XYZ file of C-alpha atoms in Angstrom:
577
model
C -18.484 9.263 -5.311
C -18.141 10.784 -8.799
C -20.038 13.976 -7.854
C -17.880 14.229 -4.716
C -14.741 13.945 -6.368
C -15.753 16.660 -8.985
C -17.014 18.950 -6.461
C -13.810 18.691 -4.442
C -11.089 18.746 -7.081
C -12.807 21.253 -9.646
C -13.465 23.839 -6.647
C -9.972 25.463 -7.271
C -11.006 26.162 -10.907
C -14.426 27.996 -10.208
C -13.231 30.993 -12.407
C -12.324 28.989 -15.365
C -15.478 27.090 -15.243
C -17.449 30.234 -14.898
C -15.762 31.531 -18.038
C -16.744 28.309 -19.772
C -20.522 28.788 -18.802
C -20.479 32.194 -20.435
C -18.484 31.415 -23.312
C -20.721 28.465 -24.005
C -23.984 30.472 -23.541
C -22.749 33.128 -26.069
C -21.785 30.478 -28.569
C -25.220 28.697 -28.211
C -27.065 31.915 -28.464
C -25.116 32.622 -31.630
C -25.841 29.154 -33.083
C -29.516 29.465 -32.366
C -29.755 32.823 -34.182
C -28.294 31.710 -37.228
C -31.244 29.379 -38.923
C -33.466 32.393 -38.155
C -31.304 34.864 -40.093
C -30.888 32.197 -42.699
C -34.830 31.832 -42.926
C -35.096 35.830 -43.345
C -32.547 35.943 -45.660
C -34.467 33.380 -47.833
C -37.800 34.848 -47.229
C -37.139 38.512 -47.690
C -33.818 38.511 -49.738
C -33.725 35.616 -52.167
C -37.274 35.299 -52.903
C -37.702 39.215 -53.303
C -34.363 39.617 -55.146
C -33.321 42.165 -52.621
C -29.461 42.043 -52.758
C -28.756 44.597 -50.237
C -30.774 42.508 -47.678
C -28.780 39.270 -48.740
C -25.460 41.364 -47.958
C -26.716 42.868 -44.794
C -28.108 39.488 -43.450
C -24.982 37.709 -44.779
C -22.622 39.957 -42.740
C -24.620 39.548 -39.758
C -24.398 35.805 -39.952
C -20.678 35.939 -40.806
C -20.061 38.176 -37.626
C -22.310 35.808 -35.569
C -20.439 32.811 -36.875
C -17.081 34.445 -35.971
C -18.407 35.111 -32.398
C -19.512 31.433 -32.097
C -16.256 30.039 -33.049
C -14.230 32.425 -31.055
C -16.501 31.691 -27.859
C -16.335 27.879 -28.501
C -12.731 27.813 -28.802
C -12.025 29.819 -25.831
C -14.632 27.698 -23.791
C -12.936 24.308 -24.803
C -9.344 25.988 -23.925
C -10.483 27.166 -20.511
C -12.378 23.792 -19.777
C -9.404 21.772 -20.933
C -7.220 23.633 -18.352
C -9.581 23.101 -15.583
C -9.962 19.507 -16.449
C -6.129 18.852 -16.649
C -5.531 20.679 -13.401
C -8.351 18.636 -11.532
C -6.874 15.382 -12.880
C -3.327 16.562 -11.772
C -4.535 17.320 -8.532
C -6.374 14.021 -8.178
C -3.299 12.018 -9.240
C -1.346 13.801 -6.582
C -3.943 13.205 -3.775
C -4.071 9.438 -4.747
C -0.300 8.957 -4.774
C -0.035 10.964 -1.401
C -2.749 8.645 0.012
C -0.928 5.479 -1.289
C 2.321 6.901 0.347
C 0.776 6.745 3.677
C -0.350 3.095 3.318
C 1.329 0.414 5.470
C 2.169 -3.049 3.992
C -1.373 -3.992 5.041
C -3.220 -1.558 2.758
C -0.870 -2.040 -0.180
C -1.470 -5.810 0.032
C -5.103 -5.376 0.150
C -5.395 -3.283 -3.013
C -2.427 -4.711 -4.796
C 0.279 -2.728 -6.769
C -1.185 -3.347 -10.271
C -4.688 -2.122 -9.082
C -3.077 1.108 -7.469
C -1.220 1.804 -10.514
C -4.507 1.402 -12.735
C -6.551 3.478 -10.341
C -3.833 6.305 -10.469
C -3.542 6.099 -14.386
C -6.529 4.699 -16.249
C -9.169 5.381 -13.742
C -8.290 9.145 -13.251
C -7.984 9.352 -16.978
C -11.558 8.183 -17.373
C -12.835 10.986 -14.628
C -10.542 13.736 -16.343
C -12.121 12.692 -19.833
C -15.709 13.165 -18.589
C -14.811 16.498 -16.975
C -13.423 17.592 -20.451
C -16.548 16.574 -22.426
C -18.785 17.796 -19.381
C -17.301 21.545 -19.684
C -17.933 21.367 -23.301
C -21.415 19.654 -23.375
C -23.142 20.115 -20.149
C -23.931 23.833 -20.856
C -24.308 23.450 -24.613
C -26.538 20.531 -24.948
C -29.604 21.695 -22.569
C -29.195 25.424 -23.917
C -29.356 24.200 -27.408
C -31.903 21.715 -26.704
C -34.379 24.140 -24.754
C -33.345 27.205 -27.084
C -33.828 25.192 -30.273
C -37.388 23.900 -29.061
C -38.365 27.569 -28.246
C -37.036 28.771 -31.641
C -38.717 25.921 -33.441
C -42.051 26.622 -32.081
C -41.618 30.228 -32.710
C -40.895 29.570 -36.495
C -43.830 26.764 -36.874
C -45.970 25.568 -34.352
C -47.805 23.119 -36.437
C -44.734 20.904 -36.748
C -44.073 20.910 -32.985
C -45.464 17.367 -32.671
C -42.595 15.994 -34.344
C -40.532 17.060 -31.461
C -42.794 15.223 -29.055
C -42.074 12.061 -30.779
C -38.160 12.261 -31.953
C -36.931 13.649 -28.558
C -38.290 11.227 -26.300
C -37.653 8.261 -28.835
C -33.998 9.304 -28.930
C -33.601 9.847 -25.231
C -35.202 6.547 -24.415
C -32.923 4.494 -26.846
C -30.086 6.267 -25.362
C -31.017 5.369 -21.784
C -31.721 1.402 -22.744
C -28.161 1.214 -24.369
C -26.297 3.175 -21.574
C -28.067 1.313 -18.808
C -26.690 -1.966 -20.519
C -23.201 -0.650 -20.644
C -22.574 -0.009 -16.918
C -21.840 -3.591 -15.802
C -19.637 -3.864 -18.903
C -17.676 -0.788 -17.910
C -17.189 -2.159 -14.356
C -15.915 -5.636 -15.594
C -13.509 -3.845 -18.025
C -11.655 -1.876 -15.225
C -11.408 -5.145 -13.505
C -10.117 -6.976 -16.565
C -7.417 -3.877 -17.048
C -6.360 -4.675 -13.479
C -5.741 -8.244 -14.254
C -3.726 -7.342 -17.421
C -1.757 -5.017 -15.521
C -1.045 -7.513 -12.936
C 0.249 -10.395 -15.285
C 2.282 -7.911 -17.298
C 3.917 -6.731 -14.198
C 4.617 -10.038 -12.897
C 6.234 -11.069 -16.353
C 8.382 -7.902 -16.507
C 9.647 -8.081 -12.990
C 10.310 -11.974 -13.175
C 11.762 -11.965 -16.657
C 14.787 -13.686 -15.686
C 12.979 -16.330 -13.844
C 10.761 -16.952 -16.824
C 13.711 -17.530 -19.142
C 15.730 -19.578 -16.506
C 12.726 -21.957 -16.365
C 11.785 -21.770 -20.055
C 8.228 -20.507 -19.250
C 8.036 -18.278 -22.108
C 5.113 -20.238 -23.699
C 3.222 -20.610 -20.514
C 3.469 -17.040 -19.741
C 2.433 -15.803 -23.262
C -0.616 -18.228 -22.749
C -1.420 -16.510 -19.098
C -1.172 -13.259 -20.748
C -3.230 -14.228 -23.721
C -5.916 -15.291 -21.258
C -6.149 -12.076 -19.515
C -5.784 -10.183 -22.700
C -8.789 -12.091 -24.136
C -10.950 -11.608 -21.191
C -10.340 -7.766 -21.395
C -10.936 -7.896 -25.154
C -14.250 -9.769 -24.664
C -15.435 -7.335 -22.078
C -14.313 -4.366 -24.354
C -16.175 -5.990 -27.319
C -19.393 -6.317 -25.486
C -19.404 -2.670 -24.410
C -17.991 -1.686 -28.079
C -21.012 -3.310 -29.709
C -23.689 -1.423 -27.594
C -21.545 1.676 -28.198
C -21.664 0.922 -31.944
C -25.354 0.837 -32.080
C -25.556 4.355 -30.552
C -24.376 6.243 -33.680
C -26.716 4.406 -36.043
C -29.716 4.730 -33.676
C -29.154 8.463 -33.450
C -28.799 8.736 -37.212
C -31.791 6.733 -38.034
C -33.966 8.995 -35.611
C -32.542 12.083 -37.205
C -32.942 11.326 -40.511
C -36.438 10.016 -40.166
C -37.228 13.307 -38.296
C -35.719 15.208 -41.157
C -37.698 13.404 -43.701
C -40.998 14.096 -41.641
C -40.145 17.655 -41.513
C -39.592 17.974 -45.178
C -42.594 15.950 -45.829
C -45.103 17.867 -43.632
C -43.354 21.278 -44.214
C -43.560 20.774 -47.989
C -47.128 20.141 -47.948
C -47.733 23.239 -45.597
C -45.665 25.190 -48.241
C -47.928 23.825 -50.907
C -50.833 24.946 -49.166
C -49.431 28.349 -48.593
C -49.416 27.773 -44.752
C -45.578 28.120 -44.546
C -42.614 29.896 -46.123
C -39.688 28.127 -47.518
C -37.169 29.918 -45.108
C -39.305 28.764 -41.986
C -38.960 25.141 -43.438
C -35.151 25.310 -43.508
C -35.008 27.087 -40.049
C -37.444 24.436 -38.752
C -35.342 21.742 -40.216
C -31.989 23.269 -38.671
C -33.592 23.635 -35.249
C -34.861 20.012 -35.255
C -31.386 18.993 -36.095
C -29.859 20.976 -33.485
C -32.195 19.656 -30.867
C -31.387 15.950 -31.820
C -27.744 16.899 -31.829
C -28.130 18.172 -28.150
C -29.873 15.274 -27.275
C -27.213 13.130 -28.789
C -24.335 15.102 -27.183
C -26.165 14.560 -23.815
C -26.375 10.889 -24.706
C -22.647 10.537 -25.361
C -22.082 12.347 -22.057
C -24.204 9.941 -20.442
C -22.328 6.955 -21.963
C -19.112 8.383 -20.568
C -20.546 8.848 -17.009
C -21.046 5.245 -16.099
C -17.398 4.292 -16.876
C -16.258 7.488 -15.006
C -18.617 6.791 -11.873
C -17.055 3.170 -11.798
C -13.420 4.762 -12.037
C -14.475 7.293 -9.386
C -15.707 4.555 -6.992
C -12.394 2.872 -7.552
C -10.422 6.180 -6.769
C -12.708 7.014 -3.895
C -11.724 3.504 -2.213
C -8.054 4.557 -2.032
C -8.775 8.005 -0.884
C -11.243 6.690 1.761
C -9.039 4.050 3.048
C -7.225 5.194 6.004
C -3.724 3.890 6.794
C -3.538 1.465 9.792
C -0.104 3.392 10.537
C -0.481 7.206 10.998
C 1.071 10.056 13.111
C -0.432 10.634 16.330
C -2.429 13.897 16.900
C -0.407 14.653 20.082
C 3.142 13.049 19.326
C 5.304 12.569 22.315
C 9.230 13.106 22.685
C 11.838 10.473 23.156
C 12.158 9.704 27.034
C 15.573 8.084 26.509
C 18.387 7.819 23.922
C 16.683 7.193 20.440
C 19.038 4.218 19.649
C 17.297 2.287 22.489
C 14.843 -0.361 21.062
C 12.687 -2.397 23.234
C 10.134 -4.890 22.187
C 7.654 -5.497 24.889
C 5.816 -8.664 24.221
C 5.036 -7.571 20.841
C 2.461 -9.344 18.569
C 1.214 -9.120 15.205
C -1.558 -10.952 13.356
C -3.135 -10.109 9.885
C -6.725 -9.411 9.613
C -8.962 -12.565 9.786
C -5.741 -14.583 10.184
C -6.163 -17.934 12.216
C -3.260 -17.195 14.271
C -0.763 -14.077 14.838
C 2.620 -14.040 12.941
C 4.339 -12.948 16.172
C 3.528 -13.607 19.786
C 5.141 -12.391 22.870
C 8.508 -11.171 21.315
C 10.371 -9.278 24.238
C 14.115 -8.112 24.221
C 15.939 -4.818 24.167
C 18.510 -3.469 22.070
C 20.931 -0.895 23.634
C 23.486 1.753 21.736
C 26.520 0.398 20.748
C 25.474 -3.090 20.369
C 24.462 -5.762 17.781
C 21.306 -7.783 17.880
C 20.814 -10.496 15.453
C 17.724 -12.266 14.620
C 17.607 -15.985 13.224
C 15.049 -18.516 12.473
C 13.641 -20.620 9.902
C 11.692 -19.302 6.968
C 8.588 -17.881 7.795
C 9.444 -17.425 11.416
C 8.461 -13.793 11.356
C 11.925 -12.008 11.272
C 11.021 -9.445 8.547
C 7.682 -8.744 10.150
C 9.478 -8.141 13.491
C 11.901 -5.531 12.304
C 8.859 -3.843 10.375
C 7.492 -2.995 13.546
C 10.362 -0.723 14.599
C 9.790 1.925 11.619
C 5.997 1.376 11.904
C 5.916 -0.228 8.343
C 3.155 -1.965 10.304
C 1.936 -1.972 13.793
C 1.678 -4.292 16.738
C -1.610 -5.749 17.403
C -0.592 -6.551 20.808
C 2.049 -5.433 23.154
C 4.322 -2.626 22.092
C 7.718 -1.501 20.545
C 9.544 1.343 22.295
C 12.163 3.532 20.691
C 14.020 5.888 22.982
C 11.724 4.970 25.903
C 8.338 5.836 24.108
C 5.933 3.696 22.175
C 6.575 4.088 18.472
C 2.951 4.565 17.953
C 3.036 7.901 20.049
C 6.086 9.259 18.036
C 5.675 11.517 14.913
C 6.217 9.176 11.823
C 8.861 11.505 10.239
C 10.882 11.894 13.591
C 10.642 8.072 14.004
C 11.906 7.195 10.615
C 14.638 9.709 10.728
C 16.188 7.686 13.591
C 16.222 4.468 11.611
C 18.330 3.419 8.509
C 16.665 0.492 7.040
C 18.365 -1.884 4.369
C 15.469 -4.185 3.176
C 15.614 -7.796 2.248
C 15.292 -6.894 -1.305
C 17.834 -4.138 -2.141
C 16.056 -1.660 -4.320
C 17.726 1.286 -6.172
C 15.884 4.194 -7.973
C 16.332 4.986 -11.482
C 19.185 7.997 -11.415
C 22.783 7.896 -10.569
C 24.838 6.186 -7.719
C 25.060 9.746 -6.096
C 21.462 10.492 -6.168
C 20.643 6.982 -4.649
C 23.131 7.505 -1.881
C 21.672 10.990 -1.114
C 18.317 9.380 -0.672
C 19.524 8.855 2.937
C 20.800 12.474 3.185
C 20.155 14.961 0.330
C 22.918 17.359 1.534
C 25.710 14.714 1.926
C 28.893 15.711 0.510
C 31.149 13.839 -2.203
C 33.381 12.996 0.828
C 30.562 11.457 3.038
C 29.432 9.329 0.024
C 32.772 7.922 -0.484
C 33.305 7.192 2.994
C 29.923 5.228 3.129
C 30.919 3.412 0.066
C 34.308 2.469 1.754
C 32.542 1.165 4.690
C 30.069 -0.749 2.611
C 33.002 -2.307 0.493
C 31.470 -0.554 -2.575
C 34.105 1.935 -3.347
C 36.059 -0.305 -5.488
C 33.532 -1.199 -8.291
C 32.290 2.412 -8.119
C 35.800 3.856 -8.796
C 36.205 1.443 -11.690
C 33.060 2.705 -13.171
C 33.858 5.515 -15.913
C 31.553 8.100 -14.468
C 31.964 7.147 -10.923
C 29.472 8.432 -8.462
C 27.538 9.928 -11.589
C 26.957 6.409 -13.094
C 23.521 5.929 -14.229
C 21.287 3.374 -12.470
C 18.458 1.663 -13.945
C 15.114 1.440 -12.070
C 15.375 -1.330 -9.206
C 19.229 -1.179 -9.772
C 19.403 -3.943 -12.664
C 22.248 -2.395 -14.052
C 24.546 -3.577 -11.102
C 24.786 -7.264 -9.606
C 22.914 -8.240 -6.560
C 26.046 -8.059 -4.246
C 26.631 -4.530 -5.527
C 23.109 -3.605 -5.082
C 23.236 -4.618 -1.471
C 26.372 -2.805 -0.835
C 25.016 0.266 -2.458
C 21.827 -0.095 -0.129
C 23.904 -0.488 2.973
C 26.038 2.792 2.032
C 22.735 4.453 1.451
C 21.750 3.682 5.130
C 25.289 4.749 6.208
C 24.898 8.292 4.755
C 21.753 8.715 6.483
C 23.702 8.306 9.880
C 20.739 7.237 11.983
C 20.672 6.073 15.571
C 19.216 2.534 14.599
C 20.456 0.440 11.900
C 18.175 -2.377 10.862
C 19.879 -4.889 8.210
C 17.291 -7.220 6.906
C 19.310 -10.189 5.478
C 21.352 -7.360 3.661
C 24.586 -9.652 3.457
C 23.030 -12.646 1.593
C 24.395 -11.884 -1.714
C 28.087 -11.225 -0.581
C 30.924 -13.586 -0.519
C 32.304 -14.599 3.043
C 35.262 -12.448 2.729
C 33.439 -9.267 1.703
C 30.871 -10.068 4.435
C 33.643 -10.274 6.932
C 35.329 -7.061 5.813
C 31.871 -4.979 5.894
C 31.167 -6.350 9.211
C 34.633 -5.172 10.529
C 34.080 -1.762 8.883
C 30.742 -1.296 10.250
C 31.705 -1.540 13.971
C 33.399 1.893 14.286
C 30.733 3.474 12.005
C 27.891 2.279 14.201
C 29.598 2.451 17.480
C 27.127 4.757 19.074
C 24.009 3.503 17.398
C 21.931 0.217 17.648
C 22.286 -2.373 15.195
C 19.725 -5.095 14.261
C 20.574 -7.911 11.843
C 18.360 -10.378 10.238
C 20.515 -12.881 8.751
C 20.510 -16.843 7.704
C 24.276 -17.034 7.641
C 25.663 -17.915 11.083
C 29.176 -16.572 10.426
C 27.589 -13.236 9.825
C 25.897 -13.167 13.208
C 27.901 -15.337 15.495
C 29.815 -12.207 17.127
C 26.684 -10.299 17.774
C 26.230 -9.143 21.315
C 22.697 -10.953 21.498
C 20.915 -13.419 19.201
C 17.377 -13.825 19.062
C 15.983 -16.988 17.939
C 12.467 -17.168 16.448
C 10.526 -20.168 15.817
C 6.928 -20.111 14.448
C 6.578 -16.497 15.498
C 7.591 -17.035 19.064
C 11.223 -16.560 20.725
C 12.901 -19.714 21.136
C 15.902 -18.232 22.870
C 17.876 -15.079 23.487
C 21.680 -14.908 24.330
C 25.161 -15.071 22.782
C 26.158 -17.629 20.360
C 27.767 -19.769 22.918
C 24.902 -19.566 25.296
C 22.394 -20.472 22.648
C 24.427 -23.287 20.956
C 24.526 -24.949 24.586
C 20.777 -24.212 25.638
C 18.560 -23.667 22.501
C 17.923 -26.677 20.575
C 16.288 -24.522 17.621
C 19.731 -22.426 17.284
C 22.021 -25.496 17.582
C 20.071 -27.043 14.794
C 20.588 -24.032 12.413
C 24.273 -23.841 13.445
C 24.838 -27.541 12.743
C 23.405 -27.229 9.495
C 25.822 -24.855 8.286
C 28.978 -25.375 10.410
C 30.963 -28.355 11.503
C 31.240 -28.944 15.398
C 34.627 -27.454 15.589
C 33.803 -24.310 13.663
C 30.369 -23.852 15.790
C 32.476 -23.734 19.038
């Protein structure tokens, strides 16, 4: 998966990568020539006292060093740009894929894991790319070139290379092979820390209300300790790498000086050749060490790439049809035709055999006990999830055969948990229609009974809103979410328990104001409060995922025991009638 990701997302940066290869080759060639020039400077300049030769050779070395520095810096710059660009594209691809997921796929991965995959995991791949473009050309070229140049300088010491290079490579391979499981465990433990931290930040009010700070601190401490333990196990192995490299390098250097000194004493080798040989062996071992560091990073990046690939290769269970069909009727007509929905590997369906129709200009209410499947039912209309049997039609066409953007453009959804985005009140309202005028925004706020508190705010429509809408109350948040749906002017309004935080008087005024605004649209309301839905044109009663009844308030109170039980739990006998 790692190779596939790199091949795909580095393809647009071929020109920069080609430049990196050329520049790295220039830098390595320059680096390999410096020890030979230094050997000549010692053998033919210093030992013979030829000052002119020393100056000429020194200037050449200075020039070559300048070329090496410029080439290396330019290569790092181009490589970093390519790596950052590939990381940016990969993050965009993951975010786009997650944006297509239905509730089923999001639940399968979990929000904390998806966040980790789009941040930490991509960062690991990106870091590998940065190191690769710097090392991948330099290390093998330096190693092979160093061996050739070392053999050219002194063939008698070549046996040291046959011992040092395999020893270093083998020790690195053993350490890296033991790191791979540790890296995989670390990424899973990062997911766990993110999950706990996200829960605690989101539910901080609940934690404080129930005085659970100590228990939550302990829970985070457990997740944090598990991550620390996994990181320490990998860290201990990583800590062995540098001493191992230094031990082998220093032992090799001592061996070169020992055997080279004896060769010089016997007149078989010159001092310059010994210094060059020592430099080349250090370059070779440095190349092996760099390759080892790259190999050390590769397993973690491979684990991260697998996790990223899982997201990119997961197809959403909800997608636009290849040959979308137009609406055969008014898009405000919603028709449930024996709809059924079941989660994968569930013992029984959440919904079974639900069938009713919603006509333009009418209000349909859905009631039932907790867990009856009310939210799941309305999520089938905008295809947040798809039926597993039966069908849902909008405008006479199966919603699965309609283009997703066209389908969702007809629907104004106010979810059970009213969510506002960071920004301003105006930016949140224009989420429904980016081109809405201020007059249209105020009109929507008036209908939603939200204009009074917005006008009281010093900045009005430009009042800042924190992420999630935490700077306003629950009732204000619900009214702003309703106003956002009104700004969109959809053909179908879906209110999923969207009046629960409103007082009875505000609820009544809002429903009265909604009637003229939704006169030509279909309205579906999920509610627990009977006063909110008793005047609906039809009420659908769900019980354990099945329809227990459908009709008006009076009809259901008379004929449906489940509905009557709900009503009597909230209203007196006189109020119910």
